[in-house]
Structures are given as C-alpha cells and as structure tokens.
XYZ file of C-alpha atoms in Angstrom:
673
model
C -14.852 50.640 -0.459
C -17.015 47.523 0.016
C -16.042 44.177 -1.424
C -17.698 42.873 -4.551
C -18.757 39.244 -4.244
C -19.716 36.493 -6.645
C -21.652 33.319 -5.877
C -20.120 29.860 -6.339
C -21.565 26.361 -5.905
C -19.779 23.978 -3.536
C -20.250 20.298 -2.681
C -19.103 19.816 0.956
C -16.950 16.721 1.452
C -19.192 15.236 4.114
C -22.290 13.097 4.443
C -25.548 14.822 3.517
C -28.941 13.016 3.334
C -29.781 12.105 -0.256
C -33.091 13.968 -0.190
C -31.305 17.238 0.698
C -29.334 19.541 -1.586
C -25.875 18.116 -2.208
C -24.506 21.453 -3.439
C -24.603 24.760 -1.537
C -24.058 28.403 -2.495
C -21.223 30.452 -0.975
C -19.815 33.877 -1.707
C -16.247 34.824 -2.552
C -14.354 37.966 -3.520
C -15.155 38.817 -7.158
C -11.438 39.162 -7.979
C -10.586 35.556 -7.061
C -10.586 33.137 -9.989
C -12.696 30.010 -9.504
C -13.318 26.917 -11.593
C -14.766 23.420 -11.216
C -12.650 21.018 -9.194
C -11.016 23.557 -6.884
C -10.834 22.590 -3.222
C -12.091 25.292 -0.873
C -12.117 25.495 2.915
C -15.668 26.394 3.973
C -17.771 26.874 7.113
C -20.371 24.106 7.296
C -22.607 23.124 10.237
C -20.299 24.787 12.725
C -17.150 23.176 11.305
C -14.415 24.073 8.857
C -14.323 21.422 6.141
C -13.214 20.969 2.553
C -15.594 21.367 -0.357
C -15.353 21.155 -4.149
C -16.313 24.097 -6.364
C -18.697 23.157 -9.188
C -19.712 25.356 -12.099
C -23.300 25.339 -13.375
C -22.479 22.727 -16.020
C -22.271 20.103 -13.255
C -25.650 20.928 -11.748
C -28.914 19.405 -12.906
C -30.665 22.718 -12.356
C -29.284 26.189 -11.792
C -29.712 27.476 -8.226
C -32.115 30.338 -7.664
C -30.713 33.860 -7.454
C -29.670 34.518 -3.856
C -28.765 37.722 -2.086
C -25.023 37.354 -1.496
C -25.276 39.220 1.809
C -27.081 36.238 3.341
C -24.461 33.706 2.199
C -21.467 32.457 4.124
C -18.081 33.356 2.715
C -15.473 30.828 1.586
C -12.593 30.803 4.073
C -9.916 30.157 1.448
C -9.160 28.438 -1.845
C -6.591 25.664 -1.519
C -3.680 25.315 -3.933
C -3.911 23.859 -7.427
C -2.052 20.770 -6.226
C -5.264 19.672 -4.483
C -7.634 20.150 -7.433
C -10.109 17.417 -8.341
C -9.552 16.632 -12.023
C -12.255 16.819 -14.687
C -12.137 13.043 -15.062
C -12.530 12.561 -11.312
C -15.528 14.873 -11.261
C -17.240 12.810 -13.948
C -16.451 9.627 -12.028
C -17.803 11.056 -8.757
C -21.134 12.062 -10.306
C -21.447 8.581 -11.823
C -20.694 6.965 -8.441
C -23.338 9.120 -6.757
C -26.002 7.781 -9.083
C -24.652 4.243 -9.396
C -24.214 3.616 -5.661
C -26.973 5.909 -4.318
C -24.347 7.779 -2.309
C -23.972 11.429 -1.239
C -21.961 13.443 -3.761
C -19.643 14.816 -1.087
C -18.586 11.355 0.062
C -17.887 10.263 -3.524
C -15.751 13.352 -4.118
C -13.993 12.783 -0.797
C -12.537 9.526 -2.172
C -10.638 11.648 -4.694
C -9.423 14.395 -2.353
C -6.314 14.661 -0.228
C -5.342 17.035 2.556
C -2.300 19.256 2.148
C 0.492 18.432 4.560
C 3.780 20.210 5.124
C 6.615 17.802 4.492
C 10.055 18.522 5.894
C 13.093 17.484 3.868
C 14.027 15.015 6.597
C 10.753 13.147 6.137
C 10.711 12.912 2.351
C 9.184 9.564 1.430
C 11.177 7.197 -0.715
C 10.539 3.666 -1.824
C 13.594 1.632 -0.995
C 15.787 1.681 -4.061
C 16.124 -1.722 -5.694
C 18.442 -2.406 -8.578
C 16.793 -3.286 -11.833
C 18.145 -8.433 -10.515
C 15.203 -8.660 -13.003
C 15.403 -8.652 -16.836
C 12.060 -9.289 -18.527
C 11.823 -12.997 -19.387
C 10.755 -14.151 -22.821
C 7.003 -14.697 -22.841
C 5.719 -18.134 -23.717
C 3.304 -18.679 -26.604
C 0.144 -18.259 -24.514
C 1.444 -15.066 -22.919
C 2.474 -13.648 -26.302
C -0.997 -14.296 -27.693
C -2.628 -12.511 -24.756
C -0.116 -9.646 -24.833
C -0.669 -9.083 -28.562
C -4.401 -8.479 -28.086
C -3.763 -6.079 -25.192
C -1.101 -4.261 -27.263
C -3.727 -3.552 -29.906
C -5.909 -1.823 -27.317
C -2.938 0.165 -25.981
C -2.223 1.438 -29.494
C -5.774 2.811 -29.591
C -5.742 4.661 -26.255
C -7.968 7.731 -26.480
C -10.132 6.321 -29.250
C -13.705 5.267 -28.666
C -13.858 1.484 -28.677
C -16.415 -1.219 -28.003
C -16.506 -2.767 -24.526
C -14.918 -5.995 -25.720
C -12.038 -4.033 -27.279
C -11.269 -2.272 -23.984
C -11.992 -4.897 -21.312
C -9.855 -8.029 -21.044
C -10.446 -10.943 -18.675
C -7.094 -12.668 -18.241
C -7.988 -16.127 -16.928
C -4.703 -17.789 -16.064
C -4.189 -20.751 -13.754
C -2.072 -20.133 -10.643
C 1.557 -19.749 -11.658
C 0.760 -19.150 -15.336
C 2.589 -15.816 -15.433
C -0.259 -13.294 -15.429
C 2.073 -10.747 -13.818
C 4.466 -10.972 -16.760
C 1.580 -10.146 -19.103
C 0.760 -7.156 -16.872
C 4.387 -5.998 -16.971
C 4.572 -6.313 -20.738
C 1.475 -4.115 -21.061
C 2.802 -1.598 -18.515
C 6.061 -1.262 -20.444
C 4.109 -0.498 -23.632
C 2.041 2.111 -21.765
C 5.163 3.699 -20.238
C 6.719 3.939 -23.703
C 3.801 6.230 -24.565
C 4.579 8.361 -21.490
C 1.404 7.224 -19.762
C 0.506 5.858 -16.328
C -0.916 2.572 -15.039
C -3.069 1.906 -11.983
C -2.297 -1.583 -10.662
C -4.842 -2.726 -8.071
C -4.245 -5.573 -5.637
C -7.084 -6.727 -3.375
C -5.393 -6.303 0.013
C -2.604 -4.385 1.730
C -0.952 -7.749 2.406
C -0.182 -8.101 -1.312
C 1.173 -4.577 -1.735
C 4.765 -5.257 -0.513
C 5.278 -8.127 -2.948
C 3.817 -6.081 -5.813
C 6.127 -3.169 -4.931
C 9.140 -5.508 -4.930
C 8.274 -6.977 -8.312
C 7.598 -3.693 -10.031
C 10.515 -1.742 -8.562
C 12.864 -4.559 -9.524
C 11.611 -4.428 -13.103
C 10.997 -0.703 -13.606
C 12.978 1.019 -10.830
C 11.727 2.658 -7.632
C 11.421 6.239 -8.897
C 8.403 5.558 -11.086
C 6.329 3.654 -8.503
C 3.764 5.208 -6.146
C 1.883 3.384 -3.414
C -1.584 4.264 -2.094
C -3.323 2.514 0.804
C -5.072 3.273 4.081
C -2.032 2.752 6.311
C -0.056 5.622 4.803
C 0.380 8.710 6.941
C -1.202 11.957 5.700
C 2.239 13.143 4.622
C 3.017 9.968 2.705
C -0.336 10.029 0.936
C 0.038 13.703 0.000
C 3.528 13.177 -1.388
C 2.534 10.184 -3.486
C -0.559 12.111 -4.634
C 1.651 14.901 -5.953
C 4.062 12.495 -7.670
C 1.091 10.951 -9.475
C -0.420 14.326 -10.378
C 2.900 15.531 -11.828
C 3.180 12.350 -13.942
C 6.404 11.402 -12.137
C 4.867 8.165 -10.874
C 4.099 5.913 -13.823
C 2.849 2.897 -11.850
C 0.342 3.350 -9.013
C 0.002 0.281 -6.789
C -2.543 -0.250 -4.046
C -5.815 -1.803 -2.886
C -9.296 -0.586 -3.860
C -8.975 3.164 -3.102
C -5.960 3.486 -5.431
C -8.470 3.573 -8.305
C -9.124 7.214 -7.327
C -5.503 8.317 -7.877
C -5.264 11.659 -9.769
C -3.620 10.081 -12.820
C -4.711 12.408 -15.623
C -2.253 10.741 -17.999
C -3.733 7.307 -17.418
C -3.217 4.636 -20.067
C -4.083 1.322 -18.391
C -5.898 -0.143 -15.367
C -5.151 -3.623 -13.988
C -7.144 -5.475 -11.316
C -5.165 -8.454 -10.095
C -7.296 -11.148 -8.400
C -10.349 -9.378 -9.827
C -12.685 -11.846 -8.122
C -11.655 -10.830 -4.618
C -14.385 -9.461 -2.353
C -11.915 -6.996 -0.796
C -12.498 -4.775 -3.825
C -15.940 -3.992 -2.423
C -16.266 -1.265 0.216
C -18.830 -2.666 2.655
C -18.741 -0.639 5.819
C -19.400 2.921 4.701
C -20.679 5.096 1.897
C -20.019 5.052 -0.972
C -20.381 1.260 -1.104
C -18.510 0.984 -4.395
C -16.780 -1.954 -6.059
C -13.364 -1.105 -7.510
C -14.055 -3.289 -10.534
C -17.161 -1.254 -11.419
C -15.270 2.010 -10.919
C -12.363 0.748 -13.042
C -14.687 -0.221 -15.883
C -16.346 3.211 -15.800
C -12.962 4.966 -15.679
C -11.893 2.867 -18.650
C -14.941 4.156 -20.538
C -14.335 7.792 -19.547
C -10.605 7.779 -20.343
C -10.945 5.462 -23.384
C -8.243 3.117 -22.073
C -7.951 -0.671 -21.677
C -8.540 -2.507 -18.401
C -7.223 -5.977 -17.542
C -9.132 -8.133 -15.051
C -6.837 -10.953 -13.986
C -7.586 -14.085 -11.972
C -7.084 -17.826 -11.758
C -10.656 -18.024 -10.455
C -12.654 -15.222 -12.113
C -15.866 -14.013 -10.570
C -18.900 -15.763 -12.031
C -20.177 -12.445 -13.407
C -16.923 -11.526 -15.168
C -16.561 -14.954 -16.751
C -20.198 -14.832 -17.879
C -19.638 -11.464 -19.617
C -16.509 -12.842 -21.262
C -18.433 -15.889 -22.507
C -21.068 -13.496 -23.902
C -18.296 -11.588 -25.767
C -18.849 -8.412 -23.748
C -15.251 -8.797 -22.521
C -12.328 -10.308 -24.423
C -11.303 -13.591 -22.782
C -7.574 -14.316 -22.671
C -6.615 -17.753 -21.353
C -3.334 -19.056 -19.883
C -3.822 -22.804 -19.415
C -0.232 -23.720 -18.557
C 2.205 -22.676 -15.904
C 4.735 -20.051 -16.944
C 7.557 -22.587 -17.022
C 6.375 -25.325 -19.367
C 6.589 -28.764 -17.833
C 5.354 -27.626 -14.441
C 1.987 -29.059 -13.497
C -0.629 -27.941 -11.026
C -0.144 -29.775 -7.722
C -2.042 -32.983 -6.979
C -4.733 -32.487 -4.325
C -5.410 -35.366 -1.960
C -8.830 -35.254 -0.288
C -8.829 -36.666 3.247
C -12.146 -37.846 4.688
C -11.938 -36.758 8.336
C -14.764 -39.156 9.230
C -12.316 -41.982 8.606
C -9.751 -40.294 10.831
C -12.361 -40.124 13.567
C -13.043 -43.851 13.192
C -9.312 -44.460 13.656
C -9.522 -42.530 16.954
C -7.482 -39.683 15.527
C -9.040 -36.633 17.196
C -6.292 -34.235 16.134
C -6.804 -31.331 13.722
C -4.243 -33.023 11.502
C -4.879 -36.209 9.548
C -2.227 -38.927 9.505
C -1.413 -38.051 5.881
C -0.922 -34.368 6.663
C 1.348 -35.144 9.635
C 3.403 -37.475 7.435
C 3.749 -34.868 4.677
C 4.610 -32.114 7.161
C 7.462 -34.203 8.568
C 8.679 -35.032 5.069
C 8.587 -31.378 4.030
C 10.448 -30.263 7.152
C 13.122 -32.960 6.735
C 13.604 -31.919 3.093
C 14.280 -28.352 4.257
C 11.218 -27.161 2.341
C 8.355 -24.917 3.451
C 4.644 -25.515 4.067
C 1.479 -23.402 4.103
C -1.430 -24.247 6.395
C -4.705 -22.516 5.545
C -7.539 -22.190 8.067
C -10.483 -19.863 7.588
C -10.733 -18.554 11.160
C -8.345 -16.849 13.540
C -8.115 -17.508 17.261
C -7.927 -20.788 19.189
C -11.582 -21.828 19.311
C -14.501 -20.334 17.431
C -16.860 -20.602 20.398
C -16.860 -21.418 24.124
C -19.692 -23.590 25.515
C -20.775 -25.062 28.831
C -21.020 -28.860 28.488
C -23.579 -29.057 31.307
C -26.251 -26.598 30.182
C -25.157 -25.842 26.588
C -24.755 -22.093 27.190
C -22.544 -20.410 24.547
C -20.707 -17.287 25.694
C -21.687 -14.438 23.359
C -20.680 -10.827 22.837
C -22.979 -8.442 24.756
C -22.942 -6.043 21.787
C -23.309 -8.478 18.870
C -25.242 -11.681 18.256
C -22.087 -13.778 17.803
C -20.112 -16.101 20.018
C -16.835 -14.880 21.462
C -13.661 -16.446 20.065
C -11.074 -17.810 22.473
C -7.539 -16.368 22.116
C -4.332 -16.831 24.074
C -1.081 -14.900 24.185
C 1.059 -12.640 26.341
C 0.141 -14.803 29.367
C -3.523 -13.962 28.812
C -6.567 -16.117 28.114
C -9.270 -13.939 26.618
C -12.408 -14.101 24.521
C -12.794 -11.573 21.694
C -15.639 -10.474 19.434
C -14.364 -10.314 15.854
C -17.009 -7.730 14.941
C -16.848 -4.999 17.576
C -13.593 -5.861 19.369
C -15.214 -6.521 22.772
C -12.943 -8.549 25.093
C -13.329 -10.360 28.378
C -11.250 -12.837 30.351
C -11.985 -16.544 30.030
C -14.537 -17.712 32.603
C -13.574 -20.349 35.166
C -17.239 -21.335 35.432
C -20.379 -21.076 33.309
C -22.082 -17.672 33.815
C -25.478 -19.393 33.603
C -25.242 -22.592 35.697
C -21.861 -22.127 37.432
C -20.572 -25.426 36.017
C -16.810 -25.738 35.642
C -17.124 -27.928 32.552
C -16.274 -25.258 29.998
C -15.346 -26.598 26.537
C -13.653 -24.839 23.632
C -15.000 -25.799 20.192
C -13.991 -25.061 16.621
C -10.705 -24.431 14.870
C -8.767 -21.189 14.543
C -5.248 -20.244 13.424
C -3.976 -20.030 16.982
C -5.130 -23.544 17.851
C -3.576 -24.883 14.647
C -0.312 -23.246 15.662
C -0.454 -24.823 19.138
C -1.037 -28.328 17.757
C 1.616 -27.887 15.095
C 4.214 -27.036 17.736
C 3.521 -30.421 19.338
C 3.872 -32.241 16.003
C 7.024 -30.417 14.839
C 8.618 -28.869 17.943
C 11.819 -27.948 16.093
C 10.045 -26.114 13.279
C 9.826 -22.337 13.056
C 6.213 -21.274 12.617
C 4.863 -17.942 11.348
C 1.196 -17.060 11.833
C -0.479 -14.480 9.583
C -3.937 -13.251 10.562
C -5.469 -9.965 11.668
C -4.256 -10.596 15.242
C -0.582 -10.815 14.292
C -0.598 -8.482 11.261
C -2.078 -5.346 12.828
C 0.799 -2.855 12.607
C 2.222 -0.923 9.715
C 4.926 -2.952 8.010
C 3.917 -6.306 9.574
C 2.854 -7.811 6.247
C 6.043 -6.729 4.501
C 8.273 -8.129 7.240
C 6.337 -11.418 7.368
C 6.600 -11.857 3.617
C 10.322 -11.053 3.654
C 11.031 -13.411 6.547
C 9.169 -16.309 4.960
C 10.660 -15.715 1.506
C 14.149 -15.746 3.076
C 13.347 -19.114 4.726
C 13.495 -17.858 8.296
C 10.335 -19.895 8.903
C 9.407 -23.426 7.939
C 5.623 -23.211 8.140
C 3.210 -20.365 7.451
C -0.254 -20.579 9.023
C -2.844 -18.095 7.890
C -6.358 -17.069 6.935
C -7.557 -15.783 3.551
C -4.578 -13.434 3.348
C -2.245 -16.343 2.462
C -4.440 -17.794 -0.283
C -3.269 -15.381 -2.965
C -0.252 -13.565 -4.268
C 2.474 -15.594 -2.559
C 4.869 -16.725 -5.284
C 7.722 -18.628 -3.661
C 9.682 -21.551 -5.060
C 10.373 -23.369 -1.782
C 6.766 -24.203 -0.803
C 6.370 -27.977 -1.110
C 3.172 -28.566 0.845
C -0.203 -26.885 1.320
C -2.544 -28.119 4.033
C -6.194 -27.020 4.103
C -7.684 -27.416 7.581
C -11.420 -27.366 8.347
C -12.434 -26.958 4.701
C -16.112 -27.357 5.594
C -16.070 -24.030 7.455
C -15.884 -22.350 4.033
C -19.450 -23.479 3.318
C -21.122 -22.400 6.568
C -22.735 -19.253 5.154
C -26.278 -19.053 3.753
C -25.339 -16.903 0.767
C -25.509 -17.329 -3.000
C -21.756 -16.671 -3.378
C -20.651 -19.294 -0.831
C -19.786 -21.989 -3.399
C -17.895 -19.484 -5.515
C -15.802 -18.213 -2.606
C -15.052 -21.714 -1.335
C -13.868 -22.792 -4.803
C -11.733 -19.670 -5.118
C -10.100 -20.103 -1.697
C -9.269 -23.787 -2.252
C -7.939 -23.203 -5.774
C -5.924 -20.128 -4.857
C -4.196 -21.614 -1.812
C -3.532 -24.892 -3.659
C -1.718 -22.908 -6.318
C 0.934 -21.676 -3.899
C 2.967 -24.876 -4.389
C 4.679 -26.643 -7.341
C 5.858 -23.310 -8.737
C 9.462 -24.292 -9.456
C 9.353 -28.097 -9.567
C 6.760 -30.855 -9.668
C 7.272 -32.006 -6.089
C 4.538 -30.014 -4.354
C 1.291 -31.434 -3.058
C -1.937 -30.382 -1.340
C -3.744 -32.128 1.516
C -7.395 -31.090 1.792
C -9.240 -32.237 4.921
C -13.046 -32.412 4.913
C -16.023 -34.188 6.438
C -17.848 -33.907 3.105
C -15.584 -35.252 0.337
C -18.589 -35.702 -2.008
C -19.164 -31.931 -2.245
C -19.029 -30.957 -5.947
C -17.162 -27.721 -5.184
C -14.400 -29.622 -3.396
C -14.154 -32.153 -6.229
C -13.881 -29.509 -8.957
C -11.384 -27.465 -6.930
C -9.251 -30.556 -6.258
C -9.162 -31.186 -10.029
C -8.396 -27.507 -10.765
C -11.424 -27.516 -13.054
C -12.801 -23.976 -13.202
C -14.894 -24.547 -16.330
C -16.916 -27.404 -14.821
C -17.417 -25.456 -11.613
C -18.543 -22.414 -13.623
C -21.091 -24.435 -15.610
C -22.604 -25.881 -12.436
C -22.709 -22.530 -10.711
C -24.030 -20.473 -13.638
C -26.899 -22.944 -14.111
C -27.750 -22.605 -10.433
C -27.605 -18.796 -10.632
C -29.938 -18.829 -13.635
C -32.422 -21.114 -11.924
C -32.487 -19.009 -8.754
C -32.339 -15.675 -10.652
C -29.175 -14.292 -9.080
C -26.427 -12.168 -10.727
C -25.550 -11.999 -13.541
C -29.166 -12.754 -14.516
C -30.679 -10.275 -12.074
C -29.451 -7.149 -10.319
C -29.635 -6.872 -6.536
C -30.216 -4.141 -3.981
C -29.791 -4.770 -0.275
C -31.738 -2.444 2.012
C -30.256 -2.444 5.518
C -32.481 -1.287 8.397
C -30.850 -0.751 11.807
C -32.228 0.103 15.237
C -32.104 -0.590 18.971
C -35.555 -2.249 19.262
C -35.684 -5.672 17.562
C -39.488 -5.973 17.381
C -40.053 -2.401 16.242
C -37.370 -2.871 13.595
C -39.231 -5.891 12.230
C -42.436 -3.853 11.976
C -40.668 -0.952 10.238
C -38.970 -3.362 7.800
C -42.325 -4.972 6.961
C -43.879 -1.569 6.184
C -40.974 -0.647 3.904
C -41.244 -3.977 2.067
C -45.020 -3.648 1.716
C -44.667 -0.123 0.317
C -42.119 -1.297 -2.256
C -44.300 -4.240 -3.345
C -47.299 -1.973 -3.870
C -45.478 0.610 -5.937
C -42.737 -1.193 -7.893
C -43.546 -3.767 -10.565
C -41.427 -6.578 -12.013
C -39.322 -7.186 -8.925
C -38.701 -10.104 -6.579
C -38.172 -9.616 -2.878
C -36.379 -11.661 -0.215
C -37.378 -10.684 3.306
C -37.585 -8.592 5.284
C -35.616 -10.865 7.601
C -33.049 -10.531 10.385
C -29.466 -10.358 9.182
C -27.231 -13.444 9.522
C -25.582 -11.630 12.436
C -28.669 -9.870 13.715
C -26.938 -7.639 16.253
C -23.713 -5.669 15.816
C -22.376 -2.992 18.137
C -25.658 -2.875 20.069
C -27.746 -2.352 16.937
C -30.147 -4.874 15.472
C -30.087 -5.371 11.704
C -32.801 -6.424 9.262
C -32.348 -6.814 5.513
C -34.583 -6.571 2.476
C -33.188 -7.944 -0.786
C -34.710 -6.794 -4.071
C -34.033 -8.589 -7.367
C -34.676 -6.535 -10.496
C -33.707 -6.207 -14.136
C -33.547 -2.633 -15.448
C -31.724 0.490 -14.246
C -34.922 2.497 -13.939
C -35.988 0.243 -11.063
C -33.109 1.594 -8.974
C -34.346 5.165 -9.375
C -37.929 4.163 -8.635
C -36.954 2.214 -5.520
C -35.164 5.131 -3.895
C -38.457 7.000 -3.550
C -39.775 4.326 -1.175
C -36.675 3.744 0.964
C -36.407 5.920 4.112
C -33.305 8.091 4.358
C -32.071 6.423 7.545
C -31.750 3.055 5.757
C -28.473 1.928 4.222
C -28.486 0.908 0.573
C -26.026 -1.511 -1.016
C -26.256 -1.760 -4.803
C -24.893 -5.066 -6.159
C -24.012 -6.408 -2.691
C -21.244 -8.980 -2.415
C -23.337 -10.963 0.062
C -26.928 -11.118 1.265
C -26.102 -11.799 4.916
C-alpha cells in the first residue's frame, strides 16, 4: 500500500537571497501531525539542515498546488523541546522586514540543536548561598521602582509605549541594579521570567554572581556564544520549562524561548555591543527588546549612566518614561573629581613618558595605601603602528588597509592585524628602503603595562584586552582575582569601562584620551563621552577618596569638559543640536549599503551606478557617498559605502528594489565607517 503524503511549508535555517522564495514546499507522511514552529530535518542544496514548519497563516500568499511526487520528503520531525514558539515566530517575521534579512537566518537566532547530555556532564551554576539580603532602597530608587511596579501589575494588558518602556538614567554607582532586582522579584512573585541583557560576555560573570547571591543559582540561566552546544541546549530547556526565572547574557539572549516572560532589562543600553555588525541579521538587541515588549505586552527597562542620544531624546519627548537617579546609592558619596592633564605641558617639561607627573604621583600614593587602580587605554598591543624614520613607510597588513600593531610576549616580537588576524615577525630593516631605523608609534595596553612595570616594579598588574581574555573563563577569573585584591592595577580597553563595581578602586587613569576622537563618524563624541564617564565611575564607590586623572592634548574639547564634570544633560543638549543641524538620528533614519569586491576601481564604478539609480527613483532622501570605507580593504576585499538618510518606513521598502542582492544592507547602522 503506497504512502499518503501531505504538503508542508518550511523555512530553511540558512541564508537565501532576498529576491528568492524564503519558504519551500516539502512532503511528509499524512499521518504525522505538523504545526507552525516545529523543527524539521530536511534535504536542502545537497545538505541536511534544520528548517521551521510554517502554516499558511504565516505566508503572504498561498503556494501553488504542487504534485507531491516531485517534492523532497522531510527526513524527520525533531522533538517538541526544539519548537520555535508562536511569539518567536512573530518576532522573526518582524526582524526579516525590519532588518532586510533572510527569514531563515532570523529564525536561526531562535533555534537550538539537540544534544545528548550525559549525567556526568550536567551543567550547574556554582551554588552560592543567598551573603545578600535586599537593601532598603533610597528615595530615588523607590520612586523609580514604584513606576515600574505599576507596569508589572499590568503585564498582558495593552499599554501605551511610555507605560511599557522605561529609561533608567542613573549616574555610575546610583544603584540601578537594585532597581532591576526589585522589579525582578515582583515579576518572579507572579511566576514569570526576566531576560537580563548585559552588553558583553565580560560582564556576565559579575551579573551571575549578583543574581545568584540574591535569588539562588537554581533559577538563573546563562546564554552566550562561548557555551558549548550541550550547555546551550540544557539552559534552553530550563528556560522553556519555566525552571529558569532569570536569563542573563549578551545580545543573543533576547531570543531565549521564555514563553512566560514578564520583564526585559537592558543594562548599559547605550553600548554598541548590542548591535550585530558582522553578519545577517544585523539586528540591535534594543530594537528587538522593544518589539518583544510590544508583542508580549510586558515592560522593558533601558538602564544607563550615559544613555544613547536616541533613547534620551525619546524619553524627553515622552515616548519613554524617564526615571532618574541623580545620587549614588549610598547618600553622601560623590562622583569622583576628574583632573584634566594637558600633555602639551608635560612635553614642555621634557616628560616623554605615557604617564604625566600627576598620574605617577597618584599611582604611587594608591599603591602605598594598599588600594587599587584602573588604567584605561583604547587600544591593545604595544604600538599602534610601525614606521621607518628614513622613508616614512608604514608596515601594513597585506589583506587589509590598516597598519599592523606591534605586540610582544612569549619571547616573540610580532606585528598583528586586528581585523583579519594576519601576523608576521617584526622586521629588522625597512622592507622598502632597507633602513634599520624602525620606530614604534602610538599607545596600546601592552606598552602601558611595560612602562607601568618600570614605575611600580613591586606592583602586581593585570591586563584585560582581547589578547589576554581569549579563552573561556578568562573574564570570570580576571574579575575574581582583581576583586580579591590579587592585583594592584588593572589595565584594559573598553571592557573595563563598565560593570566593575568594587570598593577598593581609588584611582582611575585615562591614557591617550584623544584616540577616542580619531574616527570620522557622527557617534564619535557620544562614544567618547560614554567611555570617559563610565570608566571614571569605577572609583569612589565606597568612600570619597577616589580620583580620576585624564590625560589629553586637547583639554579645551567640550566633550572632555562635560565628561570631567559628569554633566550628561549639557553634553546631550550640545549633541542633540548638532544631530538636528546635520540631520542624523533621531531626526533621520539611516541605511548603510555596503558594496564589496576584489577590484577597487570597478567597485567604485558599480557603487556610483547604484547611487545614481537610487537618486533617480527615490524621492525625499539624502545621500552620502558612494565613498571608500574608513578601512577600505578587509580580508582582501575592498569596501565602498553608500549612506542614505530618510524619514518614513516606506522608503526602506522602495530602496530595496534598487539595491543589488550581493550588497550588504545595514538598517540603523551604529557607525558610518
């Protein structure tokens, strides 16, 4: 007796060109029950991959009747524990349209592979006793918590944007985390779950510690890219079964299968790490969180000491509810004084060191007081470029249009490309003129460490950058070691500017501040202000003895002045006026069209044709470019960009018709470089 088949629609979890069908028809035994959201193993382009079953209700148009004999058969239906939830399906379809991304890749963010887990390898978060009773909130925290409580009481009810979305603007050390924890406890009392996003993996260990100490380890799940397949699958199931009440992780944790969701929190909401740059879908976790809040009818808290310009603008326009914490959690504690050092004066005094006299003095004082110091520098490595002093030749990466950075370690002297990873040994002579006068320029974390050893030879120094923190567990160990005072000084890049909440830090030194401004992008001022403010806030958290030394060759810079005074409002007013004048977000929307190829000149011609076609056919837009990218060559491919400024959503749909499929599209890009 021959099998009876039925036809089902499946979205393969792989990249498919946007102008092609995103959903395909397959056949399956008539007796097998199917429904939307099931994960199926299917044959596709000579491979066996996962796909998601979609009923007709999810399709814009019903597929034509097809003879089932010509269709490929589904290999198998996976278990219910892998299903994509109804809420996730809605979110994936929104992401496809919002980010101009293939449906399969959006759905893939929400899928997990089944892994057999032996009893010996069962994953457990290290049990921590509950050394952590909830402190009494201060008046500002109570006021903020009361407004959030009102939204929690109305979970599941349709509410206005401003009644669901809260921007918690609290200065560093103001106790934003305690407000989060208060809200989480209210949500847990209703039997519901919370997604707690942190911008980077580096912050995950500290968040885990805080939340397991307060709520216990059994209710916490962790999601991030460094988990093994088994760990991710196990956490996924704990979340799906509603056993995990608090889900902690960086941007991808927003896709956790929490069907009983009651609250979303984005800590450090301004951070650019929430944007996925390097691959489709190029989503921003904040945008996804706001949409998920709308779908699930739940509140979302965006927290930051230095909110993004866009978020603060929407709060000022009453689209979000603004909650402000102007004082540090422990009343009486002030923000640290910031002393600006003009490095031009140091140069006049024949001080050619990376460290000003004031910073050296304060470092010695801090060390002698048995206190700790943070040194922030925006680049890793020893020197940011290597140049011949005879002919001026700068040694560059053969694959990318960037200079190689000089690194030392393990008895090696090498030059590394920070974009493609290319390495080569340091040259004894110039490759161009054979001169032996090779000079190393610029400042990196490794060079700072070397000079610091000379200044304080007895001090114990810990360096945190992507060179030293490249293995699983490195961040957690580094944080633990520094918090337990096994090191006196912590040197680091952006990863040390946020989230570190330790009482023993007495000094923060900011080296090479001017490097923060060396990017031709409309967000440069914003990011520089955020970095300075955030790292400054790591001190004076338990007593008013901390201080900040900020070294610069441009002390008149308004961003530096406002950051030194901890004055976000004045910085915001200056920046929002500039954004309005230049017609940048939040006053205009942006699309970045990225064109890549191996022939630089041909790429320029192609980019010009694309731009000309857009100008002819789309009205009411502004265009920047086409122009070579800031780093015009990466991994042996040249890059040109076209930036389009526009106002209405319809423009996005119209634009797509005139952008070739082999171009990359970034909606609301975090930078224009």
